[in-house]
Coordinates of C-alpha atoms in Angstrom, one line a residue:
Chain A
X633 CA -116.9 6.8 40.5
X634 CA -118.6 3.8 39.0
X635 CA -117.8 1.1 36.5
X636 CA -119.6 0.2 33.4
X637 CA -121.4 -3.1 34.1
X638 CA -119.8 -6.1 32.6
X639 CA -123.1 -6.9 30.9
X640 CA -123.1 -3.6 28.9
X641 CA -119.6 -4.2 27.8
X642 CA -120.3 -7.7 26.8
X643 CA -123.4 -6.5 24.7
X644 CA -121.2 -4.1 22.9
X645 CA -118.5 -6.7 22.1
X646 CA -120.9 -9.4 21.1
X647 CA -122.9 -7.0 18.9
X648 CA -119.7 -6.2 17.0
X649 CA -118.9 -9.8 16.7
X650 CA -122.3 -10.9 15.5
X651 CA -122.1 -8.2 12.9
X652 CA -118.7 -9.5 11.8
X653 CA -116.8 -6.5 12.8
X654 CA -114.2 -8.3 14.7
X655 CA -113.3 -11.5 16.6
X656 CA -113.1 -12.1 20.4
X657 CA -109.4 -11.7 20.1
X658 CA -109.6 -8.4 18.4
X659 CA -112.5 -7.0 20.5
X660 CA -111.8 -8.3 24.0
X661 CA -108.5 -6.6 24.3
X662 CA -106.5 -5.9 27.5
X663 CA -107.9 -2.3 27.2
X664 CA -111.5 -3.5 27.0
X665 CA -111.0 -5.9 29.9
X666 CA -109.6 -3.1 32.0
X667 CA -112.9 -1.2 31.5
X668 CA -114.7 -3.8 33.6
X669 CA -114.5 -4.1 37.4
X670 CA -114.4 -7.8 37.0
X671 CA -112.5 -8.6 33.8
X672 CA -113.1 -12.3 34.6
X673 CA -116.8 -11.9 34.5
X674 CA -116.7 -10.0 31.2
X675 CA -114.6 -12.6 29.7
X676 CA -116.8 -15.4 30.9
X677 CA -119.9 -13.7 29.5
X678 CA -118.3 -13.1 26.0
X679 CA -116.7 -16.5 25.8
X680 CA -119.8 -18.3 27.2
X681 CA -122.2 -16.7 24.8
X682 CA -120.1 -17.6 21.9
X683 CA -119.5 -21.2 23.1
X684 CA -123.2 -21.8 23.5
X685 CA -124.4 -19.4 20.8
X686 CA -126.2 -22.0 18.6
X687 CA -128.1 -23.3 21.6
X688 CA -128.8 -19.9 23.2
X689 CA -130.0 -18.5 19.8
X690 CA -132.2 -21.6 19.4
X691 CA -133.8 -20.9 22.8
X692 CA -134.2 -17.2 21.8
X693 CA -136.0 -17.9 18.6
X694 CA -138.4 -20.0 20.4
X695 CA -139.0 -17.3 23.1
X696 CA -139.4 -14.4 20.7
X697 CA -142.8 -13.9 19.1
X698 CA -141.2 -12.2 16.1
X699 CA -137.5 -11.8 15.2
X700 CA -135.7 -8.6 16.3
X701 CA -134.8 -5.9 13.7
X702 CA -131.2 -6.0 12.5
X703 CA -130.6 -2.7 14.3
X704 CA -131.6 -4.2 17.5
X705 CA -128.6 -6.6 17.6
X706 CA -127.6 -5.1 20.9
X707 CA -130.9 -6.1 22.5
X708 CA -130.5 -9.6 21.0
X709 CA -127.1 -9.8 22.5
X710 CA -128.4 -8.7 25.9
X711 CA -131.0 -11.4 25.7
X712 CA -128.3 -14.0 24.9
X713 CA -126.2 -12.8 27.8
X714 CA -129.2 -13.0 30.1
X715 CA -130.1 -16.5 28.9
X716 CA -126.4 -17.6 29.4
X717 CA -126.4 -16.2 32.9
X718 CA -129.8 -17.9 33.8
X719 CA -129.1 -21.3 32.2
X720 CA -125.3 -21.8 32.3
X721 CA -124.0 -19.6 35.0
X722 CA -126.6 -20.2 37.7
X723 CA -127.0 -16.5 38.4
X724 CA -129.9 -16.0 40.7
X725 CA -133.0 -15.7 38.6
X726 CA -134.3 -12.4 40.0
X727 CA -130.9 -10.7 40.0
X728 CA -130.4 -11.8 36.4
X729 CA -133.7 -10.6 35.1
X730 CA -133.7 -7.3 36.9
X731 CA -130.1 -6.4 35.9
X732 CA -130.8 -7.3 32.2
X733 CA -133.9 -5.1 32.3
X734 CA -131.9 -2.3 33.7
X735 CA -129.2 -2.8 31.1
X736 CA -131.8 -1.9 28.3
X737 CA -131.5 1.7 29.5
X738 CA -127.7 1.8 29.3
X739 CA -128.0 0.5 25.7
X740 CA -130.4 3.4 24.9
X741 CA -133.2 0.9 24.2
X742 CA -135.7 1.5 27.1
X743 CA -138.6 0.2 24.9
X744 CA -137.0 -3.2 25.2
X745 CA -137.5 -3.6 28.9
X746 CA -140.8 -5.3 28.7
X747 CA -139.5 -7.7 26.1
X748 CA -136.5 -8.6 28.0
X749 CA -138.5 -9.2 31.1
X750 CA -140.9 -11.4 29.1
X751 CA -138.2 -13.5 27.3
X752 CA -136.1 -14.1 30.5
X753 CA -139.1 -14.9 32.7
X754 CA -140.4 -17.2 29.8
X755 CA -137.0 -19.0 29.8
X756 CA -137.2 -19.5 33.4
X757 CA -140.6 -21.0 33.3
X758 CA -140.1 -23.2 30.2
X759 CA -136.5 -24.4 31.0
X760 CA -137.5 -28.1 30.7
X761 CA -139.5 -27.7 27.5
X762 CA -136.7 -25.7 25.9
X763 CA -134.2 -28.4 26.8
X764 CA -136.4 -31.1 25.3
X765 CA -136.8 -29.1 22.1
X766 CA -133.1 -28.4 21.8
X767 CA -132.3 -32.2 22.3
X768 CA -134.1 -32.9 19.1
X769 CA -132.1 -30.2 17.2
X770 CA -128.5 -31.3 16.7
X771 CA -127.0 -27.9 16.0
X772 CA -128.6 -26.4 19.1
X773 CA -127.9 -29.3 21.4
X774 CA -124.3 -29.8 20.5
X775 CA -123.9 -25.9 20.0
X776 CA -122.1 -26.1 16.7
X777 CA -123.2 -24.6 13.3
X778 CA -124.9 -27.1 11.1
X779 CA -122.3 -27.1 8.3
X780 CA -119.5 -27.9 10.8
X781 CA -121.5 -30.5 12.7
X782 CA -122.3 -32.3 9.4
X783 CA -118.6 -32.1 8.3
X784 CA -117.3 -33.5 11.5
X785 CA -119.9 -36.3 11.5
X786 CA -118.9 -37.2 8.0
X787 CA -115.1 -37.0 8.7
X788 CA -115.2 -38.6 12.1
X789 CA -118.4 -40.9 12.3
X790 CA -117.0 -42.8 15.4
X791 CA -115.6 -39.8 17.3
X792 CA -117.7 -36.8 16.5
X793 CA -119.7 -36.8 19.6
X794 CA -116.5 -36.7 21.7
X795 CA -115.1 -34.0 19.5
X796 CA -118.2 -31.9 19.8
X797 CA -118.0 -32.3 23.6
X798 CA -114.4 -31.4 23.6
X799 CA -115.1 -28.2 21.6
X800 CA -117.5 -27.1 24.3
X801 CA -115.1 -27.4 27.2
X802 CA -113.0 -24.6 28.5
X803 CA -109.4 -24.9 27.5
X804 CA -106.7 -25.4 30.1
X805 CA -103.6 -23.2 30.3
X806 CA -100.5 -25.1 29.4
X807 CA -96.9 -23.9 29.4
X808 CA -93.8 -24.9 27.6
X809 CA -90.8 -24.9 29.8
X810 CA -87.7 -23.4 28.1
X811 CA -85.3 -26.4 28.4
X812 CA -82.3 -24.1 27.9
X813 CA -83.1 -22.2 31.1
X814 CA -84.8 -24.8 33.5
X815 CA -86.0 -28.3 33.7
X816 CA -89.7 -29.1 33.9
X817 CA -89.3 -30.1 37.6
X818 CA -87.5 -26.8 38.5
X819 CA -90.2 -24.9 36.8
X820 CA -92.8 -26.9 38.6
X821 CA -91.0 -26.0 41.8
X822 CA -90.8 -22.3 41.1
X823 CA -94.5 -22.2 40.3
X824 CA -95.3 -24.1 43.5
X825 CA -93.2 -21.8 45.6
X826 CA -95.4 -19.0 44.2
X827 CA -98.5 -20.9 45.1
X828 CA -99.3 -21.7 41.5
X829 CA -100.3 -25.4 41.1
X830 CA -99.3 -27.2 38.0
X831 CA -99.1 -30.8 36.6
X832 CA -96.8 -32.3 34.0
X833 CA -98.3 -33.0 30.5
X834 CA -98.2 -36.6 29.3
X835 CA -97.3 -36.1 25.7
X836 CA -94.9 -33.2 25.4
X837 CA -91.7 -33.5 27.5
X838 CA -91.5 -29.9 28.6
X839 CA -95.2 -29.2 29.2
X840 CA -96.9 -28.1 32.3
X841 CA -100.7 -27.6 32.8
X842 CA -101.8 -24.9 35.3
X843 CA -104.6 -25.7 37.6
X844 CA -106.0 -22.3 37.1
X845 CA -105.4 -20.0 34.1
X846 CA -103.5 -16.8 35.0
X847 CA -102.3 -13.5 33.3
X848 CA -98.8 -13.9 31.9
X849 CA -98.0 -10.5 33.5
X850 CA -97.9 -12.2 36.9
X851 CA -96.9 -15.8 35.8
X852 CA -93.7 -16.6 37.6
X853 CA -90.7 -17.2 35.2
X854 CA -92.6 -15.8 32.2
X855 CA -90.8 -12.5 31.9
X856 CA -87.5 -14.1 32.4
X857 CA -88.0 -16.5 29.5
X858 CA -88.3 -19.6 31.5
X859 CA -91.8 -20.5 30.3
X860 CA -94.1 -19.8 27.3
X861 CA -97.8 -20.3 26.9
X862 CA -98.4 -23.0 24.4
X863 CA -100.7 -25.9 23.9
X864 CA -99.2 -29.3 24.4
X865 CA -100.1 -30.3 20.9
X866 CA -98.1 -27.4 19.4
X867 CA -95.1 -28.2 21.6
X868 CA -95.0 -31.7 19.9
X869 CA -93.8 -30.2 16.6
X870 CA -90.3 -30.0 18.1
X871 CA -90.4 -33.8 19.0
X872 CA -91.8 -34.9 15.7
X873 CA -89.5 -33.0 13.3
X874 CA -86.1 -34.8 13.4
X875 CA -83.7 -32.2 14.4
X876 CA -79.8 -32.1 14.6
X877 CA -77.3 -29.3 15.2
X878 CA -76.9 -26.6 12.7
X879 CA -79.6 -27.6 10.2
X880 CA -81.2 -24.9 8.0
X881 CA -84.8 -24.7 9.0
X882 CA -87.7 -22.8 7.5
X883 CA -90.8 -21.9 9.5
X884 CA -93.0 -20.7 6.6
X885 CA -96.0 -19.4 8.5
X886 CA -94.4 -18.6 11.8
X887 CA -96.4 -15.8 13.7
X888 CA -96.7 -15.6 16.6
X889 CA -93.6 -17.6 16.8
X890 CA -94.6 -20.2 19.4
X891 CA -93.5 -23.2 17.3
X892 CA -90.3 -21.4 16.0
X893 CA -89.2 -21.0 19.6
X894 CA -90.1 -24.6 20.5
X895 CA -87.8 -25.8 17.7
X896 CA -85.0 -23.5 18.9
X897 CA -85.2 -24.5 22.4
X898 CA -85.0 -28.1 21.4
X899 CA -81.9 -27.3 19.3
X900 CA -80.6 -23.9 19.7
X901 CA -77.9 -24.2 16.9
X902 CA -80.6 -24.4 14.2
X903 CA -80.3 -21.7 11.6
X904 CA -84.1 -20.8 11.5
X905 CA -85.8 -18.5 9.0
X906 CA -89.1 -17.5 10.4
X907 CA -91.5 -16.1 7.7
X908 CA -94.9 -14.7 7.9
X909 CA -96.9 -12.9 5.3
X910 CA -98.5 -10.4 7.8
X911 CA -96.0 -7.8 8.7
X912 CA -98.1 -6.7 11.8
X913 CA -97.6 -10.1 13.3
X914 CA -93.8 -10.1 12.9
X915 CA -93.0 -8.1 16.1
X916 CA -94.6 -10.8 18.2
X917 CA -92.2 -13.4 16.8
X918 CA -89.2 -11.2 17.7
X919 CA -90.6 -10.4 21.1
X920 CA -91.0 -14.2 21.8
X921 CA -87.4 -14.9 20.5
X922 CA -86.0 -12.0 22.7
X923 CA -87.7 -13.0 25.8
X924 CA -86.6 -16.6 25.5
X925 CA -83.0 -15.7 24.5
X926 CA -83.2 -17.3 21.0
X927 CA -81.8 -16.3 17.7
X928 CA -83.7 -16.6 14.3
X929 CA -84.0 -14.5 11.2
X930 CA -87.5 -13.0 11.0
X931 CA -88.8 -11.8 7.7
X932 CA -92.1 -10.7 6.1
X933 CA -92.7 -12.9 3.1
X934 CA -95.3 -15.1 1.4
X935 CA -93.6 -18.2 0.0
X936 CA -96.5 -18.6 -2.5
X937 CA -95.5 -15.4 -4.1
X938 CA -92.7 -15.5 -6.6
X939 CA -89.1 -14.9 -5.3
X940 CA -89.2 -17.6 -2.5
X941 CA -86.0 -19.1 -4.2
X942 CA -84.0 -16.2 -2.8
X943 CA -84.2 -17.9 0.6
X944 CA -82.3 -21.0 -0.7
X945 CA -83.1 -24.6 0.4
X946 CA -83.7 -25.9 3.8
X947 CA -82.9 -29.1 5.6
X948 CA -86.2 -28.9 7.5
X949 CA -89.4 -27.1 6.9
X950 CA -92.2 -26.5 9.3
X951 CA -95.3 -25.8 7.4
X952 CA -98.0 -24.8 10.0
X953 CA -100.5 -23.5 7.7
X954 CA -103.5 -21.1 8.3
X955 CA -106.5 -23.3 8.9
X956 CA -110.1 -23.3 9.9
X957 CA -108.9 -23.6 13.6
X958 CA -111.7 -26.1 14.2
X959 CA -109.5 -27.9 16.6
X960 CA -109.0 -24.9 18.9
X961 CA -112.8 -23.9 19.1
X962 CA -112.7 -24.3 22.8
X963 CA -110.0 -21.5 23.0
X964 CA -111.8 -19.4 20.2
X965 CA -115.5 -20.3 20.6
X966 CA -116.3 -17.3 18.3
X967 CA -115.3 -19.6 15.4
X968 CA -118.7 -21.1 15.7
X969 CA -120.2 -17.8 14.8
X970 CA -117.7 -16.3 12.4
X971 CA -116.3 -19.4 10.2
X972 CA -118.2 -20.5 7.2
X973 CA -118.0 -23.5 5.0
X974 CA -116.9 -21.3 2.1
X975 CA -114.0 -20.0 4.1
X976 CA -112.8 -23.5 4.7
X977 CA -112.8 -24.0 0.9
X978 CA -110.6 -20.9 0.5
X979 CA -108.3 -22.1 3.2
X980 CA -107.9 -25.5 1.5
X981 CA -106.8 -23.8 -1.7
X982 CA -104.4 -21.5 0.3
X983 CA -102.9 -24.6 2.0
X984 CA -102.5 -26.4 -1.2
X985 CA -100.6 -23.3 -2.6
X986 CA -98.4 -23.2 0.4
X987 CA -97.6 -27.0 0.1
X988 CA -96.6 -26.4 -3.6
X989 CA -94.5 -23.5 -2.8
X990 CA -92.7 -25.1 0.1
X991 CA -91.8 -28.4 -1.4
X992 CA -89.2 -27.2 -3.8
X993 CA -87.5 -25.3 -1.0
X994 CA -86.8 -28.6 0.8
X995 CA -83.3 -30.2 0.3
X996 CA -83.3 -33.8 -1.0
X997 CA -83.2 -36.0 2.1
X998 CA -84.9 -33.2 4.0
X999 CA -88.1 -33.4 6.1
X1000 CA -91.2 -31.2 6.1
X1001 CA -93.7 -31.3 8.9
X1002 CA -97.1 -30.2 8.0
X1003 CA -99.4 -29.2 10.8
X1004 CA -102.8 -27.6 11.4
X1005 CA -105.1 -27.0 14.3
X1006 CA -107.9 -28.2 12.2
X1007 CA -110.1 -31.4 12.6
X1008 CA -111.3 -31.5 9.0
X1009 CA -109.8 -34.1 6.7
X1010 CA -109.9 -31.7 3.7
X1011 CA -107.2 -29.6 5.5
X1012 CA -105.2 -32.5 6.8
X1013 CA -104.9 -36.1 5.4
X1014 CA -106.4 -35.2 2.1
X1015 CA -103.8 -32.3 1.6
X1016 CA -101.1 -34.9 2.2
X1017 CA -102.6 -37.3 -0.2
X1018 CA -102.6 -34.5 -2.8
X1019 CA -99.0 -33.6 -2.1
X1020 CA -97.9 -37.3 -2.4
X1021 CA -99.7 -37.6 -5.8
X1022 CA -98.3 -34.2 -7.1
X1023 CA -94.7 -34.6 -5.8
X1024 CA -93.3 -37.9 -6.8
X1025 CA -90.2 -37.4 -4.7
X1026 CA -92.3 -37.1 -1.5
X1027 CA -92.5 -40.0 1.0
X1028 CA -94.9 -40.1 3.9
X1029 CA -93.1 -41.0 7.2
X1030 CA -95.6 -42.4 9.8
X1031 CA -95.5 -40.8 13.2
X1032 CA -96.6 -42.1 16.5
X1033 CA -98.1 -40.3 19.6
X1034 CA -99.9 -42.0 22.3
X1035 CA -103.6 -41.1 22.2
X1036 CA -103.5 -39.7 18.7
X1037 CA -105.6 -41.2 15.9
X1038 CA -103.7 -42.4 12.9
X1039 CA -105.3 -41.2 9.6
X1040 CA -104.5 -42.4 6.1
X1041 CA -101.6 -40.0 6.3
X1042 CA -100.5 -38.3 9.5
X1043 CA -101.9 -38.1 13.0
X1044 CA -104.9 -36.3 14.4
X1045 CA -105.3 -35.3 18.0
X1046 CA -108.8 -34.3 19.3
X1047 CA -109.5 -31.7 21.8
X1048 CA -109.5 -33.4 25.2
X1049 CA -110.8 -32.1 28.5
X1050 CA -107.8 -31.1 30.5
X1051 CA -105.5 -32.0 27.7
X1052 CA -104.6 -31.0 24.2
X1053 CA -106.2 -29.0 21.5
X1054 CA -107.3 -30.6 18.3
X1055 CA -104.2 -30.8 16.1
X1056 CA -102.9 -32.6 12.9
X1057 CA -99.3 -33.5 11.9
X1058 CA -97.8 -35.3 9.0
X1059 CA -94.1 -35.8 8.3
X1060 CA -92.8 -36.0 4.7
X1061 CA -89.3 -36.7 3.4
X1062 CA -88.0 -35.7 0.1
X1063 CA -86.2 -38.6 -1.5
X1064 CA -82.3 -38.1 -1.4
X1065 CA -80.8 -37.9 -4.9
X1066 CA -78.6 -40.9 -4.4
X1067 CA -81.5 -43.1 -3.7
Chain B
X1029 CA -103.8 -2.8 37.4
X1030 CA -105.0 -0.9 40.5
X1031 CA -101.7 0.9 40.5
X1032 CA -101.1 1.0 44.2
X1033 CA -97.6 2.1 44.9
X1034 CA -96.1 1.9 48.4
X1035 CA -99.5 1.2 50.1
X1036 CA -99.2 0.4 53.7
X1037 CA -101.7 -1.6 55.6
X1038 CA -102.1 1.3 58.0
X1039 CA -103.9 3.2 55.2
X1040 CA -106.6 0.5 54.8
X1041 CA -109.6 1.8 56.5
X1042 CA -111.3 -0.4 59.1
X1043 CA -114.8 0.4 60.3
X1044 CA -115.5 1.5 63.9
X1045 CA -116.3 -1.5 66.2
X1046 CA -120.0 -2.0 67.1
X1047 CA -121.2 0.7 64.9
X1048 CA -124.4 0.3 62.9
X1049 CA -123.9 1.6 59.4
X1050 CA -126.5 3.1 57.1
X1051 CA -126.9 3.9 53.5
X1052 CA -126.8 7.5 52.4
X1053 CA -128.6 9.1 49.6
X1054 CA -126.5 9.9 46.6
X1055 CA -127.2 13.2 44.9
X1056 CA -127.8 12.9 41.1
X1057 CA -126.7 15.3 38.4
X1058 CA -127.9 18.1 37.7
X1059 CA -128.5 18.6 41.5
X1060 CA -126.9 21.9 42.3
X1061 CA -125.6 20.7 45.6
X1062 CA -123.0 18.7 43.5
X1063 CA -121.6 22.1 42.6
X1064 CA -120.8 23.2 46.2
X1065 CA -117.1 23.4 47.1
X1066 CA -116.3 21.3 50.1
X1067 CA -114.4 22.9 53.0
X1068 CA -111.3 21.5 54.7
X1069 CA -111.7 19.2 57.8
X1070 CA -110.1 20.5 60.9
X1071 CA -110.6 17.6 63.2
X1072 CA -110.8 13.9 62.6
X1073 CA -113.1 12.5 65.2
X1074 CA -115.6 9.7 65.8
X1075 CA -118.5 11.6 64.2
X1076 CA -116.3 11.9 61.0
X1077 CA -115.4 8.3 61.1
X1078 CA -119.2 7.4 61.3
X1079 CA -119.7 9.3 58.1
X1080 CA -116.7 7.5 56.6
X1081 CA -118.1 4.1 57.4
X1082 CA -121.6 5.0 56.1
X1083 CA -119.9 6.3 52.9
X1084 CA -118.0 3.0 52.4
X1085 CA -121.3 1.1 52.9
X1086 CA -123.1 3.4 50.4
X1087 CA -120.2 3.1 47.8
X1088 CA -120.1 -0.7 48.1
X1089 CA -123.9 -1.0 47.8
X1090 CA -124.2 1.2 44.8
X1091 CA -121.9 -0.4 43.6
X1092 CA -119.1 2.0 42.9
X1093 CA -115.4 2.2 43.3
X1094 CA -115.2 5.7 44.7
X1095 CA -117.4 8.2 46.5
X1096 CA -116.8 11.8 47.5
X1097 CA -118.5 13.3 50.6
X1098 CA -120.1 16.0 48.3
X1099 CA -122.1 13.2 46.6
X1100 CA -123.8 12.3 49.8
X1101 CA -124.5 16.0 50.6
X1102 CA -121.6 16.4 53.2
X1103 CA -119.6 19.3 52.0
X1104 CA -116.3 18.4 53.6
X1105 CA -113.1 17.4 51.9
X1106 CA -113.3 13.6 52.3
X1107 CA -113.4 10.8 49.9
X1108 CA -113.5 7.0 50.1
X1109 CA -112.6 4.5 47.4
X1110 CA -111.7 0.9 46.7
X1111 CA -110.4 0.0 43.3
X1112 CA -109.5 -3.6 44.2
X1113 CA -111.2 -6.4 42.3
X1114 CA -112.1 -8.2 45.5
X1115 CA -113.4 -5.1 47.2
X1116 CA -111.0 -5.6 50.1
X1117 CA -108.9 -2.5 50.0
X1118 CA -110.9 0.3 51.5
X1119 CA -109.0 3.6 51.3
X1120 CA -110.0 7.0 52.8
X1121 CA -108.5 10.4 52.0
X1122 CA -109.2 13.4 54.2
X1123 CA -108.2 16.9 52.9
X1124 CA -106.6 15.2 49.9
X1125 CA -104.0 17.3 47.8
X1126 CA -102.9 16.0 44.4
X1127 CA -99.7 16.7 42.6
X1128 CA -99.1 15.6 39.0
X1129 CA -96.0 13.4 38.6
X1130 CA -96.6 12.4 35.0
X1131 CA -98.8 14.7 33.0
X1132 CA -99.1 12.3 30.0
X1133 CA -102.8 12.0 29.4
X1134 CA -104.4 8.7 30.1
X1135 CA -107.9 8.1 28.7
X1136 CA -110.4 6.1 30.7
X1137 CA -114.0 5.5 30.2
X1138 CA -115.4 6.9 33.4
X1139 CA -118.7 6.6 35.0
X1140 CA -120.2 8.2 38.2
X1141 CA -122.6 7.3 40.9
X1142 CA -124.1 10.8 40.6
X1143 CA -124.6 10.4 36.8
X1144 CA -125.9 6.8 36.7
X1145 CA -125.9 4.9 33.5
X1146 CA -123.6 7.1 31.6
X1147 CA -119.9 6.3 30.7
X1148 CA -117.5 8.3 28.6
X1149 CA -113.9 8.8 27.8
X1150 CA -112.1 11.4 30.1
X1151 CA -108.4 12.0 29.9
X1152 CA -106.4 12.9 32.9
X1153 CA -102.7 12.8 33.9
X1154 CA -101.3 9.4 34.1
X1155 CA -99.4 9.5 37.4
X1156 CA -100.0 11.6 40.5
X1157 CA -99.0 12.0 44.1
X1158 CA -101.7 12.4 46.8
X1159 CA -101.1 13.8 50.3
X1160 CA -103.9 13.4 52.8
X1161 CA -104.9 12.4 56.4
X1162 CA -106.0 8.8 57.1
X1163 CA -108.9 7.9 59.3
X1164 CA -106.8 8.5 62.4
X1165 CA -105.9 11.9 61.4
X1166 CA -102.3 11.1 60.4
X1167 CA -100.7 12.5 57.3
X1168 CA -99.7 10.1 54.6
X1169 CA -98.5 10.3 51.0
X1170 CA -99.1 7.9 48.1
X1171 CA -98.2 7.7 44.5
X1172 CA -100.9 6.4 42.1
X1173 CA -101.3 5.4 38.5
X1174 CA -103.8 3.5 36.4
X1175 CA -107.3 3.2 37.8
X1176 CA -106.4 4.4 41.3
X1177 CA -105.1 7.7 39.7
X1178 CA -108.2 8.1 37.6
X1179 CA -110.5 7.5 40.5
X1180 CA -108.7 9.9 42.9
X1181 CA -108.7 12.7 40.4
X1182 CA -112.4 11.9 39.7
X1183 CA -113.3 12.1 43.4
X1184 CA -111.1 15.2 44.3
X1185 CA -113.1 16.9 41.4
X1186 CA -116.3 16.3 43.3
X1187 CA -114.9 18.1 46.2
X1188 CA -114.4 21.1 44.0
X1189 CA -117.9 20.8 42.6
X1190 CA -116.8 19.3 39.4
X1191 CA -118.2 16.3 37.6
X1192 CA -116.8 14.1 34.8
X1193 CA -119.6 15.3 32.5
X1194 CA -117.8 18.7 32.7
X1195 CA -115.1 17.2 30.5
X1196 CA -117.6 16.3 27.7
X1197 CA -119.1 18.3 24.9
X1198 CA -121.9 20.7 26.0
X1199 CA -124.2 18.7 23.6
X1200 CA -123.4 15.5 25.4
X1201 CA -123.9 17.1 28.8
X1202 CA -127.2 18.6 27.9
X1203 CA -128.4 15.2 26.7
X1204 CA -127.3 13.4 29.8
X1205 CA -128.9 16.2 32.0
X1206 CA -132.4 16.0 30.2
X1207 CA -132.3 12.3 30.3
X1208 CA -131.7 12.2 34.0
X1209 CA -134.3 14.9 34.7
X1210 CA -136.8 12.8 32.8
X1211 CA -136.0 9.7 34.7
X1212 CA -136.3 11.6 38.0
X1213 CA -139.8 12.9 37.1
X1214 CA -140.7 9.2 36.3
X1215 CA -139.5 8.2 39.7
X1216 CA -141.5 10.9 41.4
X1217 CA -144.6 9.7 39.6
X1218 CA -143.9 6.4 41.2
X1219 CA -142.9 4.4 38.1
X1220 CA -140.1 2.1 38.7
X1221 CA -137.1 2.6 36.4
X1222 CA -136.4 -1.1 36.1
X1223 CA -139.8 -2.0 34.8
X1224 CA -141.5 -0.5 31.7

């Protein structure tokens, strides 16, 4: 019996992705990975091509005499995979070229063999020239779509180069230790006794970084609810939102429930209502709560739709709004291919609607923590400025985190090699009636 | 994911010392020799162990995860496989007999070294038990699920002259057959398949 080569599987996945028929998350499923003999290689090819797509595609356009037809997207993907292996993975040249040429057959495009051979050999020969050309093209060199590059440069003129570099790194795997079940040191010990190396995160009290990413199915303590997979930046919401026993808390956009659980681990007596407007994502919240041994009410609801009053008022609201996810590009490099400037505009209006819907649900004297995994000011500090101007009873409460950048309102974290994702937080308080 | 249940180290096949191994030729569909039913092995001796070692070398070089003796034109009930990701768990099955433990169908996109370049969904029982002799001629039993179960059933089919394409529609099978025959003719004319 033989396996389908990883290259062929990667071509199928990337073709669907470039034709906007899915994302890495929806296409590179556990079942798809299981089709490959080396799931790690399949993952590397798909993530790598997305991560470097603007640069690889730039090279490809220089190497092709004429553009490929739309129906030959699979051939284009095979060329991108080949270029990635040649230029980024250091796959031996002859092996890479021969295998890619052979793959044309498996794609049912034997006519493309000559073309593939010519393009990849051309890339080998002209490596230095191609790099020199790419260096003069910002989008290609920094491997970001032009609109996003322009926006980041405008929003963060002093930091954008570091941000772009951060986005091109591989994300580390970080864990949140369930403080109700173990201390960070105990968990570190459990991992170490299973030959899993980890180090403590510097920002979040219960965070651990794994030296090597691993499948949660074999992660010690995961099934028992001792640890969860969560970026350090997301863990911080539990430290930034002032909590005390028994408070009524609304997590308005809760799925998959990571932050809901982080809040409950910090203060298990909270009465949490976890909402999400996508019914299919609710079971994930419940699974996480069950695994960790936490209690919350989980409902499918959209607070921007009439009827949110039925839920009553809350002492604390976590508003972790849907966003452009530009702070987690290193985890979802397909954002570079799929996200458009127009989508960001839609997200900004959606966020604004969520803010307007959430604010009346907050008790006077209560706190609302607004968060995004975006790096764009339109989704972050500008939204808070808007809220403050629209809601006279809203007060901005300054936050502090070491290494975070202070904005007009709120704090911004940038993606950092070996550290956090890009993330934004702002804390607001509704003026008490007595004041 | 390999689904090894109760695998003891004794089952892992180690090559004969000081033996020089060689690559065997893999028969390709629609070669009629792939349709022959293999006969039971009466004695496990060094000659057989030599074939086993050559089969492993051939399988790893292909590269594949399983190889039945039928595929290398040896019509004896013998198969080798290694479904581990690191290719460090060679298993050999002599005179294998399969019992279904869980008939629930499991679909898997199968490919075959005798049908190069084609992959298609085949459904087979999810969990099986296999009884066979190891390379020392000792009887052993093993339960298998997941990829190991798929691969074992695929290889035992070979010993009965059956190929995974037999599970596909006649139309698909015909298309694969014509394509492979065309490639074979090209090879015979001396054109390399890898270069246009």
